[in-house]
């Protein structure tokens, strides 16, 4: 059984490497520096008096495909649909002269992706906004967190503009999907390779 499993994994790795779009991770325009720790990625950008970081994790970032019927009808040689990774991401804006960090929790709404024709609709939304003490890794639940569901839309628009002025706009969000998808694929291939050596190990 293990031999067949290892052989399957070998073939699978070959296939996945064939369809791998990016041998190295795509860059995000606008001078963002990328740090990757396993499945977590962090983008950092410094502008006058501020540091902006965007953090996301690729785990569970691929929306479930709800088209099970279509898979049945697929011809064997057809390409599987491309999986796209749309992770939630957290933007932190740190001003040099304050002890507070503005934290914006953003996500890609599932129904928005791929709906063309709506003019200039944003491909990501802000879900929550809060202040956190700068430099503390653990966020406090005691800090007020603003949920945008009940937010005055004018204030929401200003928050989106505030992000856009710092380089977090639709272009960024598009490139982040591409980066995340490439990263997810890279980690998946690495996982298959680890699994193969694990299975082969006697």
Coordinates of N, CA and C in Angstrom, one line a residue:
X1 N 0.8 -1.2 0.0 CA 0.0 0.0 0.0 C 0.9 1.3 0.0
X2 N 1.9 1.3 0.9 CA 2.7 2.4 1.0 C 3.5 2.7 -0.3
X3 N 3.9 1.6 -1.0 CA 4.6 1.8 -2.3 C 3.7 2.5 -3.3
X4 N 2.5 2.0 -3.4 CA 1.6 2.6 -4.4 C 1.3 4.1 -4.0
X5 N 1.2 4.3 -2.7 CA 1.0 5.7 -2.2 C 2.2 6.6 -2.6
X6 N 3.4 6.1 -2.4 CA 4.6 6.9 -2.7 C 4.6 7.2 -4.2
X7 N 4.2 6.2 -5.0 CA 4.3 6.3 -6.5 C 3.2 7.4 -6.9
X8 N 2.1 7.3 -6.3 CA 1.0 8.3 -6.5 C 1.5 9.7 -6.2
X9 N 2.2 9.8 -5.1 CA 2.7 11.1 -4.7 C 3.7 11.7 -5.6
X10 N 4.6 10.7 -6.1 CA 5.6 11.1 -7.1 C 5.0 11.7 -8.3
X11 N 3.9 11.1 -8.8 CA 3.3 11.5 -10.0 C 2.6 12.9 -9.7
X12 N 1.9 12.9 -8.6 CA 1.2 14.1 -8.2 C 2.1 15.3 -8.1
X13 N 3.3 15.1 -7.5 CA 4.3 16.2 -7.4 C 4.7 16.7 -8.8
X14 N 4.9 15.7 -9.7 CA 5.3 16.0 -11.1 C 4.3 16.9 -11.7
X15 N 3.0 16.5 -11.6 CA 1.9 17.2 -12.2 C 1.8 18.6 -11.6
X16 N 1.9 18.7 -10.3 CA 1.7 20.0 -9.6 C 2.9 21.0 -10.1
X17 N 4.1 20.4 -10.2 CA 5.2 21.2 -10.6 C 5.0 21.7 -12.1
X18 N 4.3 20.9 -12.9 CA 4.1 21.3 -14.2 C 3.2 22.5 -14.3
X19 N 2.1 22.5 -13.5 CA 1.2 23.6 -13.6 C 1.5 24.8 -12.7
X20 N 2.7 24.6 -12.0 CA 3.1 25.7 -11.1 C 3.4 27.0 -11.9
X21 N 2.7 28.0 -11.7 CA 2.8 29.2 -12.5 C 4.1 30.0 -12.2
X22 N 4.4 30.0 -10.9 CA 5.6 30.9 -10.5 C 6.6 30.0 -9.8
X23 N 7.8 30.0 -10.4 CA 8.9 29.3 -9.8 C 9.4 30.0 -8.5
X24 N 9.3 31.4 -8.7 CA 9.6 32.2 -7.5 C 8.4 33.0 -7.2
X25 N 8.2 33.5 -6.0 CA 7.0 34.2 -5.6 C 6.8 35.5 -6.3
X26 N 5.6 35.8 -6.8 CA 5.4 37.0 -7.5 C 5.6 38.2 -6.6
X27 N 6.1 39.3 -7.1 CA 6.3 40.5 -6.3 C 5.1 41.3 -6.2
X28 N 5.0 42.1 -5.2 CA 3.9 43.0 -5.0 C 4.4 44.4 -5.3
X29 N 3.8 45.1 -6.3 CA 4.3 46.4 -6.7 C 4.1 47.5 -5.6
X30 N 4.9 48.5 -5.6 CA 4.7 49.5 -4.6 C 5.7 49.4 -3.4
X31 N 6.8 48.7 -3.6 CA 7.9 48.7 -2.6 C 7.6 47.9 -1.3
X32 N 6.8 46.9 -1.4 CA 6.5 46.0 -0.2 C 7.6 45.0 -0.1
X33 N 8.1 44.8 1.1 CA 9.0 43.8 1.4 C 8.3 42.6 2.0
X34 N 8.7 41.4 1.5 CA 8.0 40.2 1.9 C 8.8 39.4 2.9
X35 N 8.2 38.9 4.0 CA 8.8 37.9 4.8 C 7.8 36.7 4.9
X36 N 8.4 35.5 4.8 CA 7.5 34.4 4.9 C 8.0 33.5 6.0
X37 N 7.1 33.1 6.9 CA 7.4 32.1 7.9 C 6.4 31.0 7.8
X38 N 6.8 29.9 7.1 CA 5.8 28.8 6.9 C 4.6 29.3 6.1
X39 N 3.4 29.1 6.7 CA 2.2 29.5 6.0 C 1.8 31.0 6.2
X40 N 2.6 31.7 7.0 CA 2.3 33.1 7.3 C 3.2 34.0 6.5
X41 N 2.6 35.0 5.9 CA 3.4 35.9 5.1 C 3.1 37.3 5.7
X42 N 4.2 38.2 5.6 CA 4.0 39.5 6.1 C 4.6 40.4 5.1
X43 N 3.9 41.5 4.7 CA 4.4 42.5 3.8 C 4.6 43.8 4.5
X44 N 5.7 44.4 4.3 CA 6.0 45.6 5.1 C 6.4 46.7 4.1
X45 N 5.8 47.9 4.4 CA 6.1 49.1 3.6 C 6.3 50.3 4.5
X46 N 7.3 51.1 4.3 CA 7.5 52.3 5.1 C 7.2 53.5 4.3
X47 N 6.4 54.4 4.8 CA 6.2 55.7 4.1 C 6.4 56.7 5.2
X48 N 6.5 58.0 4.8 CA 6.9 59.1 5.7 C 6.2 58.9 7.1
X49 N 7.0 58.6 8.1 CA 6.5 58.6 9.5 C 5.6 57.4 9.8
X50 N 5.4 56.5 8.9 CA 4.6 55.3 9.2 C 5.2 54.0 8.7
X51 N 4.7 53.0 9.3 CA 5.1 51.7 8.8 C 3.8 50.9 8.7
X52 N 3.6 50.3 7.5 CA 2.4 49.6 7.2 C 2.8 48.1 7.1
X53 N 2.1 47.2 7.8 CA 2.3 45.8 7.6 C 1.0 45.1 7.3
X54 N 1.1 44.2 6.4 CA 0.0 43.4 6.0 C 0.3 41.9 6.2
X55 N -0.4 41.2 7.1 CA -0.1 39.9 7.4 C -1.3 39.0 7.0
X56 N -0.9 37.8 6.4 CA -2.0 36.8 6.1 C -1.4 35.4 6.2
X57 N -2.3 34.5 6.3 CA -1.9 33.1 6.5 C -2.7 32.3 5.4
X58 N -1.9 31.5 4.7 CA -2.5 30.7 3.6 C -3.4 29.5 4.0
X59 N -3.2 29.1 5.2 CA -4.1 28.0 5.7 C -5.5 28.3 5.5
X60 N -6.3 27.4 5.1 CA -7.8 27.6 4.9 C -8.1 28.8 4.0
X61 N -7.2 29.2 3.1 CA -7.5 30.4 2.3 C -8.1 30.1 1.0
X62 N -8.3 28.8 0.7 CA -9.0 28.5 -0.6 C -10.4 28.2 -0.4
X63 N -11.3 29.0 -1.0 CA -12.7 28.8 -0.7 C -13.2 27.4 -1.2
X64 N -14.1 26.8 -0.4 CA -14.5 25.5 -0.9 C -15.2 25.6 -2.2
X65 N -15.0 24.6 -3.1 CA -15.7 24.6 -4.4 C -17.0 23.9 -4.2
X66 N -18.1 24.6 -4.6 CA -19.4 24.1 -4.4 C -20.0 23.5 -5.7
X67 N -19.0 23.2 -6.6 CA -19.5 22.7 -7.9 C -19.2 21.2 -8.1
X68 N -19.8 20.4 -7.2 CA -19.5 19.0 -7.3 C -20.0 18.3 -8.5
X69 N -21.2 18.8 -8.9 CA -21.8 18.2 -10.1 C -20.9 18.4 -11.4
X70 N -20.3 19.6 -11.4 CA -19.5 19.9 -12.7 C -18.3 19.0 -12.7
X71 N -17.8 18.5 -11.6 CA -16.6 17.6 -11.6 C -17.0 16.3 -12.2
X72 N -18.2 15.9 -12.0 CA -18.6 14.6 -12.6 C -18.6 14.7 -14.2
X73 N -19.1 15.8 -14.7 CA -19.2 16.0 -16.1 C -17.9 16.2 -16.8
X74 N -16.8 16.6 -16.0 CA -15.6 16.9 -16.6 C -15.0 15.8 -17.4
X75 N -14.5 16.1 -18.6 CA -13.8 15.1 -19.3 C -12.4 14.9 -18.7
X76 N -11.9 13.7 -18.7 CA -10.7 13.3 -18.0 C -9.5 14.3 -18.3
X77 N -9.4 14.7 -19.6 CA -8.2 15.5 -20.0 C -8.4 17.0 -19.7
X78 N -9.6 17.4 -19.2 CA -9.7 18.8 -19.0 C -9.0 19.3 -17.8
X79 N -8.5 20.5 -17.8 CA -7.8 21.1 -16.7 C -8.7 21.3 -15.5
X80 N -8.3 21.0 -14.4 CA -9.1 21.3 -13.2 C -9.1 22.8 -13.1
X81 N -10.2 23.4 -12.6 CA -10.2 24.8 -12.4 C -9.1 25.3 -11.5
X82 N -8.6 26.5 -11.8 CA -7.5 27.0 -11.0 C -8.0 27.3 -9.6
X83 N -7.3 26.8 -8.6 CA -7.6 27.1 -7.3 C -7.0 28.5 -6.9
X84 N -7.8 29.3 -6.3 CA -7.3 30.6 -6.0 C -7.4 30.8 -4.5
X85 N -6.3 31.3 -3.9 CA -6.2 31.5 -2.5 C -6.6 33.0 -2.1
X86 N -7.7 33.1 -1.4 CA -8.1 34.5 -1.0 C -8.1 34.6 0.5
X87 N -7.0 34.8 1.1 CA -6.9 34.8 2.6 C -7.4 36.1 3.2
X88 N -7.9 36.0 4.4 CA -8.2 37.2 5.2 C -6.8 37.9 5.4
X89 N -6.8 39.2 5.4 CA -5.5 39.8 5.7 C -5.7 41.0 6.7
X90 N -4.6 41.2 7.5 CA -4.7 42.2 8.6 C -3.7 43.3 8.2
X91 N -4.2 44.5 8.1 CA -3.4 45.7 7.9 C -3.1 46.4 9.2
X92 N -1.9 46.7 9.5 CA -1.5 47.4 10.7 C -0.8 48.7 10.2
X93 N -1.3 49.8 10.7 CA -0.7 51.1 10.4 C -0.1 51.6 11.7
X94 N 1.3 51.7 11.7 CA 2.0 52.2 12.9 C 2.6 53.5 12.6
X95 N 2.1 54.5 13.4 CA 2.7 55.8 13.2 C 3.9 56.0 14.2
X96 N 5.0 56.6 13.7 CA 6.2 56.6 14.5 C 6.0 57.3 15.9
X97 N 5.2 58.3 15.9 CA 5.1 59.1 17.1 C 4.0 58.7 18.1
X98 N 3.3 57.6 17.8 CA 2.2 57.2 18.8 C 2.5 55.8 19.3
X99 N 1.9 55.5 20.4 CA 2.1 54.2 20.9 C 1.0 53.2 20.5
X100 N 0.2 53.7 19.5 CA -0.9 52.9 19.1 C -0.8 52.4 17.7
X101 N -1.4 51.3 17.4 CA -1.4 50.8 16.0 C -2.8 50.7 15.6
X102 N -3.1 51.2 14.4 CA -4.5 51.0 13.9 C -4.5 49.7 13.1
X103 N -5.4 48.8 13.5 CA -5.5 47.4 12.9 C -6.8 47.3 12.2
X104 N -6.7 46.9 10.9 CA -7.8 46.7 10.0 C -7.9 45.3 9.5
X105 N -8.9 44.6 9.9 CA -9.1 43.2 9.5 C -9.9 43.2 8.2
X106 N -9.2 42.7 7.1 CA -9.8 42.8 5.8 C -10.1 41.3 5.3
X107 N -11.1 41.2 4.4 CA -11.3 39.9 3.8 C -11.9 40.1 2.4
X108 N -11.8 39.0 1.6 CA -12.4 39.0 0.3 C -13.8 38.4 0.4
X109 N -14.8 39.1 0.1 CA -16.1 38.5 0.2 C -16.3 37.5 -0.9
X110 N -16.9 36.3 -0.5 CA -16.9 35.2 -1.5 C -17.7 35.5 -2.7
X111 N -18.8 36.3 -2.6 CA -19.6 36.5 -3.7 C -19.1 37.6 -4.6
X112 N -18.1 38.3 -4.2 CA -17.6 39.4 -5.0 C -16.7 39.0 -6.1
X113 N -15.9 37.9 -5.9 CA -14.9 37.5 -6.8 C -15.5 37.2 -8.1
X114 N -15.0 37.7 -9.2 CA -15.4 37.4 -10.5 C -16.7 38.0 -11.0
X115 N -17.2 38.9 -10.2 CA -18.4 39.6 -10.7 C -18.0 40.9 -11.5
X116 N -17.8 40.8 -12.8 CA -17.4 41.9 -13.5 C -18.6 42.8 -13.8
X117 N -18.3 44.0 -14.3 CA -19.4 44.8 -14.7 C -19.8 45.8 -13.7
X118 N -19.6 45.5 -12.4 CA -20.0 46.5 -11.4 C -18.8 47.5 -11.5
X119 N -19.1 48.8 -11.6 CA -18.0 49.7 -11.8 C -17.3 49.9 -10.4
X120 N -16.0 49.8 -10.5 CA -15.1 50.2 -9.4 C -15.5 49.6 -8.1
X121 N -16.1 48.4 -8.1 CA -16.4 47.8 -6.8 C -15.1 47.3 -6.1
X122 N -15.0 47.4 -4.8 CA -13.8 47.0 -4.2 C -13.8 45.4 -4.1
X123 N -12.6 44.9 -4.3 CA -12.6 43.4 -4.2 C -12.3 42.9 -2.8
X124 N -12.1 43.8 -1.9 CA -11.9 43.4 -0.5 C -12.7 44.3 0.4
X125 N -13.1 43.8 1.6 CA -13.8 44.7 2.5 C -13.1 44.7 3.8
X126 N -13.4 45.8 4.6 CA -12.8 45.9 5.9 C -13.9 45.3 6.8
X127 N -13.5 44.4 7.7 CA -14.4 43.7 8.6 C -14.4 44.3 10.0
X128 N -13.2 44.6 10.5 CA -13.1 45.1 11.8 C -12.0 46.1 11.9
X129 N -12.1 47.1 12.8 CA -11.1 48.0 13.0 C -10.9 48.2 14.5
X130 N -9.6 48.2 14.9 CA -9.4 48.5 16.3 C -8.0 49.1 16.5
X131 N -7.8 49.6 17.7 CA -6.4 50.1 18.1 C -5.8 49.1 19.0
X132 N -4.5 48.8 18.7 CA -3.8 47.9 19.6 C -2.5 48.6 20.0
X133 N -2.0 48.3 21.2 CA -0.8 48.9 21.6 C 0.4 48.4 20.7
X134 N 1.2 49.4 20.2 CA 2.2 49.1 19.3 C 3.2 48.1 20.0
X135 N 3.7 47.1 19.2 CA 4.7 46.3 19.7 C 4.3 45.1 20.5
X136 N 3.0 45.0 20.8 CA 2.5 43.9 21.6 C 2.0 42.8 20.7
X137 N 2.5 41.6 20.9 CA 2.1 40.6 19.9 C 0.7 40.1 20.2
X138 N 0.3 40.1 21.5 CA -1.1 39.6 21.8 C -2.1 40.8 21.8
X139 N -3.1 40.6 21.0 CA -4.1 41.7 21.0 C -5.0 41.5 22.2
X140 N -5.5 42.6 22.7 CA -6.3 42.6 23.9 C -7.8 42.6 23.5
X141 N -8.6 41.7 24.1 CA -10.0 41.7 23.8 C -10.7 42.9 24.5
X142 N -9.9 43.5 25.4 CA -10.5 44.6 26.1 C -10.5 45.9 25.3
X143 N -9.8 45.9 24.2 CA -9.8 47.1 23.3 C -11.0 47.1 22.4
X144 N -11.6 48.3 22.3 CA -12.8 48.4 21.5 C -12.5 48.0 20.0
X145 N -13.4 47.1 19.5 CA -13.3 46.7 18.1 C -14.5 47.1 17.4
X146 N -14.3 47.9 16.3 CA -15.4 48.4 15.6 C -15.8 47.4 14.5
X147 N -17.0 46.9 14.5 CA -17.4 46.0 13.4 C -18.0 46.8 12.3
X148 N -17.6 46.6 11.1 CA -18.1 47.5 10.0 C -19.5 47.2 9.5
X149 N -20.1 46.1 10.0 CA -21.5 45.8 9.5 C -22.4 47.0 9.8
X150 N -22.2 47.6 10.9 CA -23.2 48.6 11.3 C -22.6 50.1 11.1
X151 N -21.6 50.2 10.2 CA -20.9 51.4 10.1 C -21.5 52.4 9.1
X152 N -21.5 53.7 9.5 CA -21.9 54.7 8.6 C -21.0 54.6 7.3
X153 N -21.6 54.5 6.1 CA -20.8 54.2 4.9 C -19.8 55.3 4.6
X154 N -20.1 56.6 5.0 CA -19.1 57.6 4.7 C -17.8 57.4 5.5
X155 N -18.0 56.9 6.7 CA -16.8 56.6 7.6 C -16.1 55.4 6.9
X156 N -16.8 54.5 6.5 CA -16.2 53.3 5.9 C -15.4 53.7 4.6
X157 N -16.0 54.6 3.8 CA -15.3 55.0 2.6 C -14.0 55.7 2.9
X158 N -14.1 56.5 4.0 CA -12.8 57.2 4.4 C -11.8 56.2 4.9
X159 N -12.2 55.1 5.5 CA -11.3 54.1 5.9 C -10.6 53.4 4.7
X160 N -11.5 53.1 3.7 CA -11.0 52.5 2.5 C -10.0 53.5 1.8
X161 N -10.3 54.7 1.8 CA -9.4 55.7 1.2 C -8.1 55.8 1.9
X162 N -8.2 55.7 3.3 CA -7.1 55.8 4.1 C -6.1 54.6 3.8
X163 N -6.7 53.4 3.6 CA -5.9 52.3 3.2 C -5.3 52.5 1.8
X164 N -6.1 53.0 0.8 CA -5.6 53.2 -0.5 C -4.4 54.1 -0.6
X165 N -4.5 55.2 0.2 CA -3.4 56.1 0.3 C -2.1 55.5 0.8
X166 N -2.3 54.4 1.5 CA -1.1 53.7 2.0 C -0.7 52.5 1.1
X167 N -1.3 52.4 0.0 CA -0.9 51.4 -1.0 C -1.8 50.1 -0.9
X168 N -2.8 50.1 0.0 CA -3.6 48.9 0.1 C -4.9 49.2 -0.7
X169 N -4.9 48.9 -2.0 CA -6.1 49.2 -2.8 C -6.4 47.9 -3.6
X170 N -7.3 48.1 -4.6 CA -7.7 46.9 -5.4 C -6.5 46.2 -6.1
X171 N -5.6 47.0 -6.7 CA -4.4 46.5 -7.3 C -3.6 45.6 -6.3
X172 N -3.4 46.2 -5.2 CA -2.7 45.5 -4.1 C -3.4 44.2 -3.8
X173 N -4.7 44.3 -3.6 CA -5.5 43.1 -3.2 C -5.5 42.0 -4.3
X174 N -5.5 42.4 -5.6 CA -5.3 41.5 -6.7 C -4.0 40.8 -6.6
X175 N -2.9 41.6 -6.4 CA -1.6 41.0 -6.4 C -1.4 40.1 -5.2
X176 N -2.1 40.5 -4.1 CA -2.0 39.6 -2.9 C -2.6 38.3 -3.1
X177 N -3.7 38.2 -3.9 CA -4.3 36.9 -4.2 C -3.3 36.1 -5.0
X178 N -2.6 36.8 -6.0 CA -1.7 36.0 -6.8 C -0.5 35.5 -6.0
X179 N 0.0 36.4 -5.1 CA 1.1 36.0 -4.2 C 0.7 34.8 -3.3
X180 N -0.5 35.0 -2.7 CA -1.0 34.0 -1.8 C -1.2 32.6 -2.5
X181 N -1.8 32.7 -3.7 CA -2.0 31.5 -4.5 C -0.7 30.8 -4.8
X182 N 0.3 31.5 -5.2 CA 1.6 31.0 -5.5 C 2.2 30.4 -4.2
X183 N 2.1 31.1 -3.1 CA 2.6 30.6 -1.9 C 1.9 29.3 -1.4
X184 N 0.6 29.3 -1.6 CA -0.2 28.1 -1.2 C 0.3 26.9 -2.0
X185 N 0.5 27.1 -3.3 CA 0.8 26.0 -4.2 C 2.2 25.5 -3.8
X186 N 3.1 26.4 -3.5 CA 4.5 26.1 -3.2 C 4.5 25.2 -1.9
X187 N 3.7 25.6 -0.9 CA 3.6 24.9 0.4 C 2.9 23.5 0.1
X188 N 1.9 23.5 -0.8 CA 1.3 22.2 -1.1 C 2.2 21.2 -1.7
X189 N 3.1 21.7 -2.6 CA 4.1 20.8 -3.2 C 5.0 20.3 -2.2
X190 N 5.5 21.2 -1.3 CA 6.4 20.9 -0.2 C 5.8 19.8 0.7
X191 N 4.5 20.0 1.0 CA 3.7 19.1 1.8 C 3.7 17.7 1.1
X192 N 3.4 17.6 -0.2 CA 3.4 16.4 -0.9 C 4.8 15.7 -0.8
X193 N 5.9 16.5 -1.0 CA 7.2 16.0 -0.9 C 7.5 15.4 0.5
X194 N 7.1 16.2 1.5 CA 7.3 15.7 2.9 C 6.5 14.4 3.1
X195 N 5.3 14.4 2.6 CA 4.5 13.2 2.8 C 5.1 12.0 2.1
X196 N 5.7 12.2 0.9 CA 6.3 11.1 0.2 C 7.5 10.6 1.0
X197 N 8.3 11.5 1.5 CA 9.5 10.9 2.3 C 9.0 10.2 3.5
X198 N 7.9 10.7 4.1 CA 7.4 10.1 5.3 C 6.9 8.7 5.0
X199 N 6.1 8.6 3.9 CA 5.5 7.3 3.6 C 6.7 6.3 3.2
X200 N 7.7 6.8 2.6 CA 8.8 5.9 2.1 C 9.6 5.4 3.3
X201 N 9.6 6.2 4.3 CA 10.5 6.0 5.5 C 10.1 4.7 6.2
X202 N 11.0 3.7 6.2 CA 10.7 2.4 6.8 C 10.9 2.4 8.3

